[in-house]
């Protein structure tokens, strides 16, 4: 183990300090490092930080490795999130989170995606900061951000890249932090490079070369399209639900009720305290009641998808 | 004896525009319901749950449904909820009046 580290993240206007052995912290952070303030960013928000302590897991702290690795909520005591073969996260009385991570966890995104991110998401939900799985696109007229919540394979990245070609600002390919009251929601996009599959390759600009393909996901990261970090959360304009269709695509249609709520709710509250989950679902429903939601048929003509969204002004 | 059914402790219900989504917190599996289904889900979300007969009675009373058709629909609907792990496994049996 190397010496101690203290790294600061900013998520949804909340400051998070991650402390522990430097190499273990690095493995726990993974893609969370994109949330570190960059040179020239606004100063991190004032007020007390959420402290995440990263420690080496002791014998018996971590469930045995298994396939598939499952991340689950354990009511306790102590209440915790555990991930098979990776580690455990406990929620401390001082409002902090303690991540106990196996020392031999691989130096890839495993510890972050399966443990640290679910744990921080659970902790931040308690402060009204909701991690949502959605692409975030700033409309060309600057009037707010469209969120594109969708499960893997439903056309989220395809629609995002189509809209990018039409002048939307791609602020996140996959997730962001939803904050603010339900009738005035704002989003802090998580600025990660988009991951592109075969369906979307033709939508990349000529100078944006994808990296190596992930053998599991079948997608390749495109570092050249890594979004900028926005200085503060932006107003949410509404929600776009992609629906892959044969042919060129078609006009947008309004979506209400369960069809609007299910795609976003199903991505948000897995491995969570049931009480937090209930509050989160109620908040998401209130946000969706206050903002429009549309289905966008995504075909093979980017101009049709762009026109469908442009007509929503 | 008629089993009382209720949502799993690991399931949570949310409503929007009169419709509902019930989500399993461990698996992420969900079940979306229209306004009629939302009323049934809310009955299952009460602490005491509901019986199949009670759910059918509700459909007949509140929506004017044909009883035989309502009974078949509820049975199929409950089977889908059970398959998705959204019903409590310890449904208690209770005598009917």
GROMACS .gro file of C-alpha atoms in nm:
model
  410
    1UNK     CA    1   0.000   0.000   0.000
    2UNK     CA    2   0.109   0.353  -0.076
    3UNK     CA    3   0.067   0.657   0.147
    4UNK     CA    4  -0.257   0.833   0.227
    5UNK     CA    5  -0.458   1.036  -0.020
    6UNK     CA    6  -0.744   1.283   0.009
    7UNK     CA    7  -0.928   1.353  -0.315
    8UNK     CA    8  -1.224   1.583  -0.361
    9UNK     CA    9  -1.526   1.518  -0.583
   10UNK     CA   10  -1.818   1.748  -0.658
   11UNK     CA   11  -2.148   1.578  -0.734
   12UNK     CA   12  -2.474   1.764  -0.765
   13UNK     CA   13  -2.332   2.058  -0.576
   14UNK     CA   14  -2.218   1.839  -0.285
   15UNK     CA   15  -1.853   1.806  -0.197
   16UNK     CA   16  -1.725   1.456  -0.129
   17UNK     CA   17  -1.384   1.391   0.024
   18UNK     CA   18  -1.239   1.047  -0.035
   19UNK     CA   19  -0.961   0.947   0.201
   20UNK     CA   20  -0.744   0.640   0.237
   21UNK     CA   21  -0.441   0.460   0.093
   22UNK     CA   22  -0.366   0.628  -0.239
   23UNK     CA   23  -0.373   0.323  -0.463
   24UNK     CA   24  -0.686   0.181  -0.299
   25UNK     CA   25  -0.857   0.521  -0.331
   26UNK     CA   26  -0.763   0.530  -0.698
   27UNK     CA   27  -0.917   0.188  -0.757
   28UNK     CA   28  -1.230   0.281  -0.562
   29UNK     CA   29  -1.276   0.602  -0.757
   30UNK     CA   30  -1.237   0.474  -1.112
   31UNK     CA   31  -1.469   0.688  -1.328
   32UNK     CA   32  -1.561   0.898  -1.024
   33UNK     CA   33  -1.234   1.081  -1.093
   34UNK     CA   34  -1.422   1.266  -1.368
   35UNK     CA   35  -1.604   1.447  -1.087
   36UNK     CA   36  -1.285   1.597  -0.944
   37UNK     CA   37  -1.264   1.974  -0.985
   38UNK     CA   38  -1.045   2.075  -1.277
   39UNK     CA   39  -0.821   2.376  -1.313
   40UNK     CA   40  -1.037   2.676  -1.384
   41UNK     CA   41  -1.353   2.527  -1.237
   42UNK     CA   42  -1.556   2.721  -0.987
   43UNK     CA   43  -1.442   2.663  -0.627
   44UNK     CA   44  -1.595   2.353  -0.468
   45UNK     CA   45  -1.915   2.431  -0.281
   46UNK     CA   46  -1.884   2.544   0.076
   47UNK     CA   47  -2.033   2.353   0.365
   48UNK     CA   48  -1.947   2.021   0.520
   49UNK     CA   49  -1.831   1.750   0.285
   50UNK     CA   50  -1.949   1.393   0.274
   51UNK     CA   51  -1.646   1.195   0.386
   52UNK     CA   52  -1.579   0.859   0.226
   53UNK     CA   53  -1.311   0.656   0.401
   54UNK     CA   54  -1.147   0.380   0.200
   55UNK     CA   55  -0.991   0.096   0.397
   56UNK     CA   56  -0.849  -0.244   0.324
   57UNK     CA   57  -1.113  -0.505   0.392
   58UNK     CA   58  -1.036  -0.748   0.669
   59UNK     CA   59  -1.097  -1.120   0.662
   60UNK     CA   60  -1.469  -1.183   0.668
   61UNK     CA   61  -1.562  -0.827   0.563
   62UNK     CA   62  -1.640  -0.921   0.205
   63UNK     CA   63  -1.876  -1.187   0.071
   64UNK     CA   64  -1.694  -1.453  -0.133
   65UNK     CA   65  -1.639  -1.383  -0.499
   66UNK     CA   66  -1.915  -1.511  -0.722
   67UNK     CA   67  -2.038  -1.480  -1.078
   68UNK     CA   68  -2.223  -1.269  -1.149
   69UNK     CA   69  -2.098  -1.035  -0.879
   70UNK     CA   70  -2.403  -0.902  -0.699
   71UNK     CA   71  -2.429  -0.568  -0.522
   72UNK     CA   72  -2.694  -0.582  -0.253
   73UNK     CA   73  -2.837  -0.386   0.036
   74UNK     CA   74  -2.807  -0.554   0.378
   75UNK     CA   75  -3.038  -0.413   0.645
   76UNK     CA   76  -2.782  -0.484   0.914
   77UNK     CA   77  -2.686  -0.396   1.171
   78UNK     CA   78  -2.480  -0.231   1.048
   79UNK     CA   79  -2.676  -0.127   0.739
   80UNK     CA   80  -2.448  -0.174   0.443
   81UNK     CA   81  -2.400  -0.240   0.075
   82UNK     CA   82  -2.195  -0.546  -0.012
   83UNK     CA   83  -2.051  -0.666  -0.338
   84UNK     CA   84  -1.939  -1.024  -0.387
   85UNK     CA   85  -1.561  -1.046  -0.398
   86UNK     CA   86  -1.511  -0.668  -0.393
   87UNK     CA   87  -1.598  -0.508  -0.061
   88UNK     CA   88  -1.855  -0.354   0.164
   89UNK     CA   89  -1.978  -0.002   0.239
   90UNK     CA   90  -2.122   0.106   0.573
   91UNK     CA   91  -2.308   0.427   0.648
   92UNK     CA   92  -2.162   0.588   0.955
   93UNK     CA   93  -2.329   0.784   1.233
   94UNK     CA   94  -2.131   1.098   1.138
   95UNK     CA   95  -2.283   1.098   0.790
   96UNK     CA   96  -1.976   0.950   0.627
   97UNK     CA   97  -1.933   0.629   0.434
   98UNK     CA   98  -1.668   0.367   0.499
   99UNK     CA   99  -1.566   0.157   0.200
  100UNK     CA  100  -1.379  -0.161   0.285
  101UNK     CA  101  -1.223  -0.294  -0.033
  102UNK     CA  102  -1.034  -0.613  -0.093
  103UNK     CA  103  -0.667  -0.536  -0.135
  104UNK     CA  104  -0.649  -0.757  -0.443
  105UNK     CA  105  -0.941  -0.596  -0.626
  106UNK     CA  106  -0.843  -0.543  -0.991
  107UNK     CA  107  -0.718  -0.204  -1.104
  108UNK     CA  108  -1.013  -0.149  -1.336
  109UNK     CA  109  -1.356   0.002  -1.274
  110UNK     CA  110  -1.489  -0.299  -1.081
  111UNK     CA  111  -1.463  -0.154  -0.728
  112UNK     CA  112  -1.603   0.180  -0.842
  113UNK     CA  113  -1.895   0.058  -1.049
  114UNK     CA  114  -2.001  -0.224  -0.817
  115UNK     CA  115  -1.934  -0.070  -0.476
  116UNK     CA  116  -1.814   0.291  -0.448
  117UNK     CA  117  -2.065   0.441  -0.690
  118UNK     CA  118  -2.369   0.257  -0.547
  119UNK     CA  119  -2.256   0.353  -0.195
  120UNK     CA  120  -2.204   0.719  -0.274
  121UNK     CA  121  -2.529   0.727  -0.469
  122UNK     CA  122  -2.712   0.591  -0.167
  123UNK     CA  123  -2.545   0.842   0.064
  124UNK     CA  124  -2.613   1.138  -0.167
  125UNK     CA  125  -2.979   1.039  -0.214
  126UNK     CA  126  -3.021   1.113   0.155
  127UNK     CA  127  -2.915   1.472   0.078
  128UNK     CA  128  -3.152   1.509  -0.214
  129UNK     CA  129  -2.889   1.436  -0.480
  130UNK     CA  130  -3.011   1.157  -0.708
  131UNK     CA  131  -2.777   0.972  -0.943
  132UNK     CA  132  -2.976   0.896  -1.257
  133UNK     CA  133  -2.873   0.689  -1.555
  134UNK     CA  134  -2.942   0.923  -1.840
  135UNK     CA  135  -2.757   1.094  -2.119
  136UNK     CA  136  -2.762   1.472  -2.076
  137UNK     CA  137  -2.789   1.702  -2.378
  138UNK     CA  138  -2.800   2.079  -2.371
  139UNK     CA  139  -3.051   2.207  -2.625
  140UNK     CA  140  -2.909   2.427  -2.905
  141UNK     CA  141  -3.115   2.722  -2.780
  142UNK     CA  142  -2.954   2.685  -2.438
  143UNK     CA  143  -3.291   2.643  -2.269
  144UNK     CA  144  -3.218   2.357  -2.039
  145UNK     CA  145  -3.095   2.000  -2.063
  146UNK     CA  146  -3.279   1.703  -2.209
  147UNK     CA  147  -3.232   1.383  -2.012
  148UNK     CA  148  -3.232   1.055  -2.204
  149UNK     CA  149  -3.292   0.779  -1.948
  150UNK     CA  150  -3.282   0.435  -2.093
  151UNK     CA  151  -3.152   0.088  -2.032
  152UNK     CA  152  -2.853  -0.051  -2.216
  153UNK     CA  153  -2.929  -0.127  -2.579
  154UNK     CA  154  -3.234   0.095  -2.607
  155UNK     CA  155  -3.075   0.358  -2.829
  156UNK     CA  156  -2.961   0.613  -2.572
  157UNK     CA  157  -2.615   0.668  -2.719
  158UNK     CA  158  -2.748   0.655  -3.075
  159UNK     CA  159  -3.003   0.927  -3.004
  160UNK     CA  160  -2.745   1.130  -2.812
  161UNK     CA  161  -2.498   1.125  -3.099
  162UNK     CA  162  -2.772   1.209  -3.350
  163UNK     CA  163  -2.868   1.512  -3.144
  164UNK     CA  164  -2.504   1.608  -3.098
  165UNK     CA  165  -2.468   1.624  -3.477
  166UNK     CA  166  -2.768   1.857  -3.481
  167UNK     CA  167  -2.606   2.102  -3.241
  168UNK     CA  168  -2.700   1.974  -2.897
  169UNK     CA  169  -2.423   1.980  -2.640
  170UNK     CA  170  -2.339   1.630  -2.520
  171UNK     CA  171  -2.280   1.682  -2.148
  172UNK     CA  172  -2.295   1.317  -2.045
  173UNK     CA  173  -2.345   0.991  -2.226
  174UNK     CA  174  -2.472   0.793  -1.934
  175UNK     CA  175  -2.545   0.959  -1.600
  176UNK     CA  176  -2.589   1.272  -1.396
  177UNK     CA  177  -2.693   1.398  -1.055
  178UNK     CA  178  -3.049   1.528  -1.030
  179UNK     CA  179  -3.092   1.801  -0.769
  180UNK     CA  180  -3.335   2.070  -0.665
  181UNK     CA  181  -3.706   2.071  -0.594
  182UNK     CA  182  -3.924   1.854  -0.820
  183UNK     CA  183  -4.084   2.152  -0.990
  184UNK     CA  184  -3.746   2.308  -1.072
  185UNK     CA  185  -3.510   2.013  -1.124
  186UNK     CA  186  -3.150   2.063  -1.225
  187UNK     CA  187  -2.891   1.817  -1.347
  188UNK     CA  188  -2.516   1.795  -1.286
  189UNK     CA  189  -2.395   1.585  -1.580
  190UNK     CA  190  -2.121   1.329  -1.514
  191UNK     CA  191  -1.870   1.412  -1.788
  192UNK     CA  192  -1.758   1.072  -1.913
  193UNK     CA  193  -1.647   0.982  -2.264
  194UNK     CA  194  -1.932   0.817  -2.454
  195UNK     CA  195  -1.916   0.444  -2.512
  196UNK     CA  196  -2.019   0.354  -2.861
  197UNK     CA  197  -2.134   0.026  -3.014
  198UNK     CA  198  -2.156  -0.080  -3.375
  199UNK     CA  199  -2.496   0.085  -3.420
  200UNK     CA  200  -2.358   0.431  -3.346
  201UNK     CA  201  -2.012   0.425  -3.504
  202UNK     CA  202  -2.127   0.606  -3.818
  203UNK     CA  203  -2.241   0.898  -3.606
  204UNK     CA  204  -1.891   0.980  -3.479
  205UNK     CA  205  -1.710   1.279  -3.626
  206UNK     CA  206  -1.416   1.179  -3.849
  207UNK     CA  207  -1.156   1.291  -3.597
  208UNK     CA  208  -1.309   1.103  -3.301
  209UNK     CA  209  -1.150   0.762  -3.299
  210UNK     CA  210  -1.295   0.505  -3.059
  211UNK     CA  211  -1.057   0.328  -2.824
  212UNK     CA  212  -1.034  -0.047  -2.768
  213UNK     CA  213  -1.365  -0.228  -2.749
  214UNK     CA  214  -1.471  -0.351  -2.405
  215UNK     CA  215  -1.496  -0.728  -2.445
  216UNK     CA  216  -1.789  -0.753  -2.206
  217UNK     CA  217  -1.999  -0.452  -2.305
  218UNK     CA  218  -1.903  -0.465  -2.672
  219UNK     CA  219  -1.861  -0.090  -2.675
  220UNK     CA  220  -1.562   0.139  -2.722
  221UNK     CA  221  -1.494   0.461  -2.538
  222UNK     CA  222  -1.445   0.777  -2.747
  223UNK     CA  223  -1.212   1.001  -2.545
  224UNK     CA  224  -1.224   1.283  -2.802
  225UNK     CA  225  -1.590   1.334  -2.715
  226UNK     CA  226  -1.538   1.359  -2.339
  227UNK     CA  227  -1.779   1.636  -2.238
  228UNK     CA  228  -1.678   1.950  -2.052
  229UNK     CA  229  -1.763   1.974  -1.686
  230UNK     CA  230  -2.039   2.227  -1.631
  231UNK     CA  231  -1.969   2.470  -1.346
  232UNK     CA  232  -2.306   2.422  -1.177
  233UNK     CA  233  -2.616   2.206  -1.221
  234UNK     CA  234  -2.834   2.312  -1.516
  235UNK     CA  235  -3.214   2.326  -1.546
  236UNK     CA  236  -3.381   2.010  -1.673
  237UNK     CA  237  -3.594   2.074  -1.981
  238UNK     CA  238  -3.755   1.733  -2.000
  239UNK     CA  239  -3.707   1.368  -2.081
  240UNK     CA  240  -3.658   1.188  -2.412
  241UNK     CA  241  -3.718   0.814  -2.431
  242UNK     CA  242  -3.550   0.657  -2.735
  243UNK     CA  243  -3.725   0.372  -2.911
  244UNK     CA  244  -3.534   0.191  -3.185
  245UNK     CA  245  -3.745   0.148  -3.497
  246UNK     CA  246  -3.686   0.029  -3.853
  247UNK     CA  247  -3.676   0.298  -4.117
  248UNK     CA  248  -3.586   0.663  -4.078
  249UNK     CA  249  -3.759   0.734  -3.745
  250UNK     CA  250  -4.054   0.960  -3.680
  251UNK     CA  251  -4.206   1.239  -3.475
  252UNK     CA  252  -4.199   1.259  -3.097
  253UNK     CA  253  -4.504   1.157  -2.899
  254UNK     CA  254  -4.585   1.256  -2.540
  255UNK     CA  255  -4.544   0.986  -2.276
  256UNK     CA  256  -4.720   0.990  -1.942
  257UNK     CA  257  -4.774   0.767  -1.644
  258UNK     CA  258  -4.599   0.438  -1.593
  259UNK     CA  259  -4.442   0.443  -1.939
  260UNK     CA  260  -4.255   0.760  -1.842
  261UNK     CA  261  -4.169   0.659  -1.488
  262UNK     CA  262  -4.048   0.304  -1.546
  263UNK     CA  263  -3.740   0.375  -1.763
  264UNK     CA  264  -3.588   0.617  -1.515
  265UNK     CA  265  -3.704   0.458  -1.191
  266UNK     CA  266  -3.577   0.114  -1.283
  267UNK     CA  267  -3.222   0.244  -1.322
  268UNK     CA  268  -3.201   0.435  -0.997
  269UNK     CA  269  -3.284   0.238  -0.688
  270UNK     CA  270  -3.104  -0.094  -0.689
  271UNK     CA  271  -2.908  -0.200  -0.378
  272UNK     CA  272  -3.059   0.069  -0.163
  273UNK     CA  273  -3.226   0.121   0.172
  274UNK     CA  274  -3.598   0.061   0.110
  275UNK     CA  275  -3.686   0.385   0.289
  276UNK     CA  276  -3.448   0.583   0.070
  277UNK     CA  277  -3.582   0.404  -0.235
  278UNK     CA  278  -3.940   0.501  -0.156
  279UNK     CA  279  -3.842   0.866  -0.114
  280UNK     CA  280  -3.636   0.854  -0.434
  281UNK     CA  281  -3.919   0.706  -0.638
  282UNK     CA  282  -4.162   0.966  -0.504
  283UNK     CA  283  -3.917   1.242  -0.596
  284UNK     CA  284  -3.865   1.108  -0.949
  285UNK     CA  285  -4.241   1.081  -1.000
  286UNK     CA  286  -4.281   1.442  -0.887
  287UNK     CA  287  -4.007   1.555  -1.128
  288UNK     CA  288  -4.172   1.368  -1.415
  289UNK     CA  289  -4.504   1.527  -1.326
  290UNK     CA  290  -4.342   1.868  -1.362
  291UNK     CA  291  -4.141   1.816  -1.680
  292UNK     CA  292  -4.248   1.684  -2.023
  293UNK     CA  293  -4.153   1.339  -2.141
  294UNK     CA  294  -4.152   1.223  -2.503
  295UNK     CA  295  -4.087   0.902  -2.690
  296UNK     CA  296  -3.847   0.951  -2.979
  297UNK     CA  297  -3.849   0.686  -3.255
  298UNK     CA  298  -3.483   0.636  -3.344
  299UNK     CA  299  -3.430   0.500  -3.692
  300UNK     CA  300  -3.147   0.529  -3.941
  301UNK     CA  301  -3.184   0.898  -4.027
  302UNK     CA  302  -3.025   1.135  -3.775
  303UNK     CA  303  -3.205   1.431  -3.931
  304UNK     CA  304  -3.543   1.280  -3.852
  305UNK     CA  305  -3.455   1.232  -3.483
  306UNK     CA  306  -3.315   1.583  -3.465
  307UNK     CA  307  -3.629   1.727  -3.626
  308UNK     CA  308  -3.846   1.533  -3.382
  309UNK     CA  309  -3.668   1.696  -3.088
  310UNK     CA  310  -3.645   2.040  -3.250
  311UNK     CA  311  -4.022   2.039  -3.290
  312UNK     CA  312  -4.062   2.014  -2.912
  313UNK     CA  313  -3.968   2.375  -2.846
  314UNK     CA  314  -5.876  -2.077   0.283
  315UNK     CA  315  -5.770  -1.782   0.068
  316UNK     CA  316  -5.415  -1.656   0.056
  317UNK     CA  317  -5.359  -1.292   0.126
  318UNK     CA  318  -5.113  -1.140  -0.114
  319UNK     CA  319  -4.896  -0.838  -0.054
  320UNK     CA  320  -4.600  -0.674  -0.217
  321UNK     CA  321  -4.255  -0.795  -0.118
  322UNK     CA  322  -4.067  -0.595   0.143
  323UNK     CA  323  -3.809  -0.543  -0.130
  324UNK     CA  324  -4.061  -0.389  -0.367
  325UNK     CA  325  -4.157  -0.023  -0.379
  326UNK     CA  326  -4.446   0.144  -0.556
  327UNK     CA  327  -4.446   0.482  -0.728
  328UNK     CA  328  -4.735   0.657  -0.902
  329UNK     CA  329  -4.750   0.907  -1.186
  330UNK     CA  330  -5.059   1.044  -1.360
  331UNK     CA  331  -5.272   0.777  -1.194
  332UNK     CA  332  -5.055   0.490  -1.321
  333UNK     CA  333  -4.794   0.301  -1.123
  334UNK     CA  334  -4.460   0.125  -1.132
  335UNK     CA  335  -4.357  -0.132  -0.876
  336UNK     CA  336  -3.985  -0.197  -0.857
  337UNK     CA  337  -3.788  -0.480  -0.698
  338UNK     CA  338  -3.500  -0.316  -0.514
  339UNK     CA  339  -3.267  -0.615  -0.530
  340UNK     CA  340  -3.309  -0.714  -0.892
  341UNK     CA  341  -3.418  -0.392  -1.059
  342UNK     CA  342  -3.707  -0.577  -1.222
  343UNK     CA  343  -4.019  -0.369  -1.248
  344UNK     CA  344  -4.382  -0.394  -1.335
  345UNK     CA  345  -4.571  -0.107  -1.492
  346UNK     CA  346  -4.946  -0.076  -1.453
  347UNK     CA  347  -5.222   0.139  -1.599
  348UNK     CA  348  -5.478   0.309  -1.378
  349UNK     CA  349  -5.669  -0.013  -1.317
  350UNK     CA  350  -5.355  -0.204  -1.231
  351UNK     CA  351  -5.237   0.082  -1.012
  352UNK     CA  352  -5.546   0.042  -0.796
  353UNK     CA  353  -5.470  -0.328  -0.756
  354UNK     CA  354  -5.105  -0.259  -0.674
  355UNK     CA  355  -5.205  -0.008  -0.409
  356UNK     CA  356  -5.426  -0.274  -0.251
  357UNK     CA  357  -5.131  -0.513  -0.246
  358UNK     CA  358  -4.910  -0.243  -0.094
  359UNK     CA  359  -5.127  -0.205   0.214
  360UNK     CA  360  -4.991  -0.376   0.528
  361UNK     CA  361  -5.263  -0.640   0.517
  362UNK     CA  362  -5.240  -0.697   0.146
  363UNK     CA  363  -5.539  -0.831  -0.045
  364UNK     CA  364  -5.692  -1.154  -0.162
  365UNK     CA  365  -5.746  -1.246  -0.523
  366UNK     CA  366  -6.118  -1.239  -0.452
  367UNK     CA  367  -6.086  -0.891  -0.307
  368UNK     CA  368  -5.900  -0.768  -0.612
  369UNK     CA  369  -6.164  -0.918  -0.841
  370UNK     CA  370  -6.440  -0.761  -0.632
  371UNK     CA  371  -6.270  -0.424  -0.675
  372UNK     CA  372  -6.258  -0.457  -1.052
  373UNK     CA  373  -6.624  -0.559  -1.069
  374UNK     CA  374  -6.733  -0.284  -0.830
  375UNK     CA  375  -6.521   0.006  -0.953
  376UNK     CA  376  -6.488  -0.070  -1.323
  377UNK     CA  377  -6.800  -0.270  -1.403
  378UNK     CA  378  -6.587  -0.562  -1.519
  379UNK     CA  379  -6.737  -0.901  -1.598
  380UNK     CA  380  -6.654  -1.120  -1.297
  381UNK     CA  381  -6.527  -1.420  -1.491
  382UNK     CA  382  -6.310  -1.204  -1.713
  383UNK     CA  383  -6.182  -1.005  -1.413
  384UNK     CA  384  -6.094  -1.324  -1.226
  385UNK     CA  385  -5.892  -1.456  -1.519
  386UNK     CA  386  -5.714  -1.125  -1.564
  387UNK     CA  387  -5.626  -1.097  -1.195
  388UNK     CA  388  -5.495  -1.455  -1.181
  389UNK     CA  389  -5.267  -1.390  -1.478
  390UNK     CA  390  -5.158  -1.056  -1.339
  391UNK     CA  391  -5.074  -1.203  -0.997
  392UNK     CA  392  -4.875  -1.478  -1.167
  393UNK     CA  393  -4.665  -1.218  -1.347
  394UNK     CA  394  -4.601  -1.030  -1.022
  395UNK     CA  395  -4.502  -1.353  -0.851
  396UNK     CA  396  -4.271  -1.450  -1.135
  397UNK     CA  397  -4.098  -1.114  -1.105
  398UNK     CA  398  -4.044  -1.170  -0.733
  399UNK     CA  399  -4.260  -0.872  -0.644
  400UNK     CA  400  -4.494  -1.057  -0.407
  401UNK     CA  401  -4.403  -1.153  -0.052
  402UNK     CA  402  -4.308  -1.516  -0.024
  403UNK     CA  403  -4.475  -1.554   0.314
  404UNK     CA  404  -4.830  -1.477   0.204
  405UNK     CA  405  -5.043  -1.577   0.499
  406UNK     CA  406  -5.347  -1.794   0.458
  407UNK     CA  407  -5.668  -1.660   0.598
  408UNK     CA  408  -6.010  -1.814   0.627
  409UNK     CA  409  -6.283  -1.658   0.423
  410UNK     CA  410  -6.617  -1.562   0.569
   0.00000   0.00000   0.00000
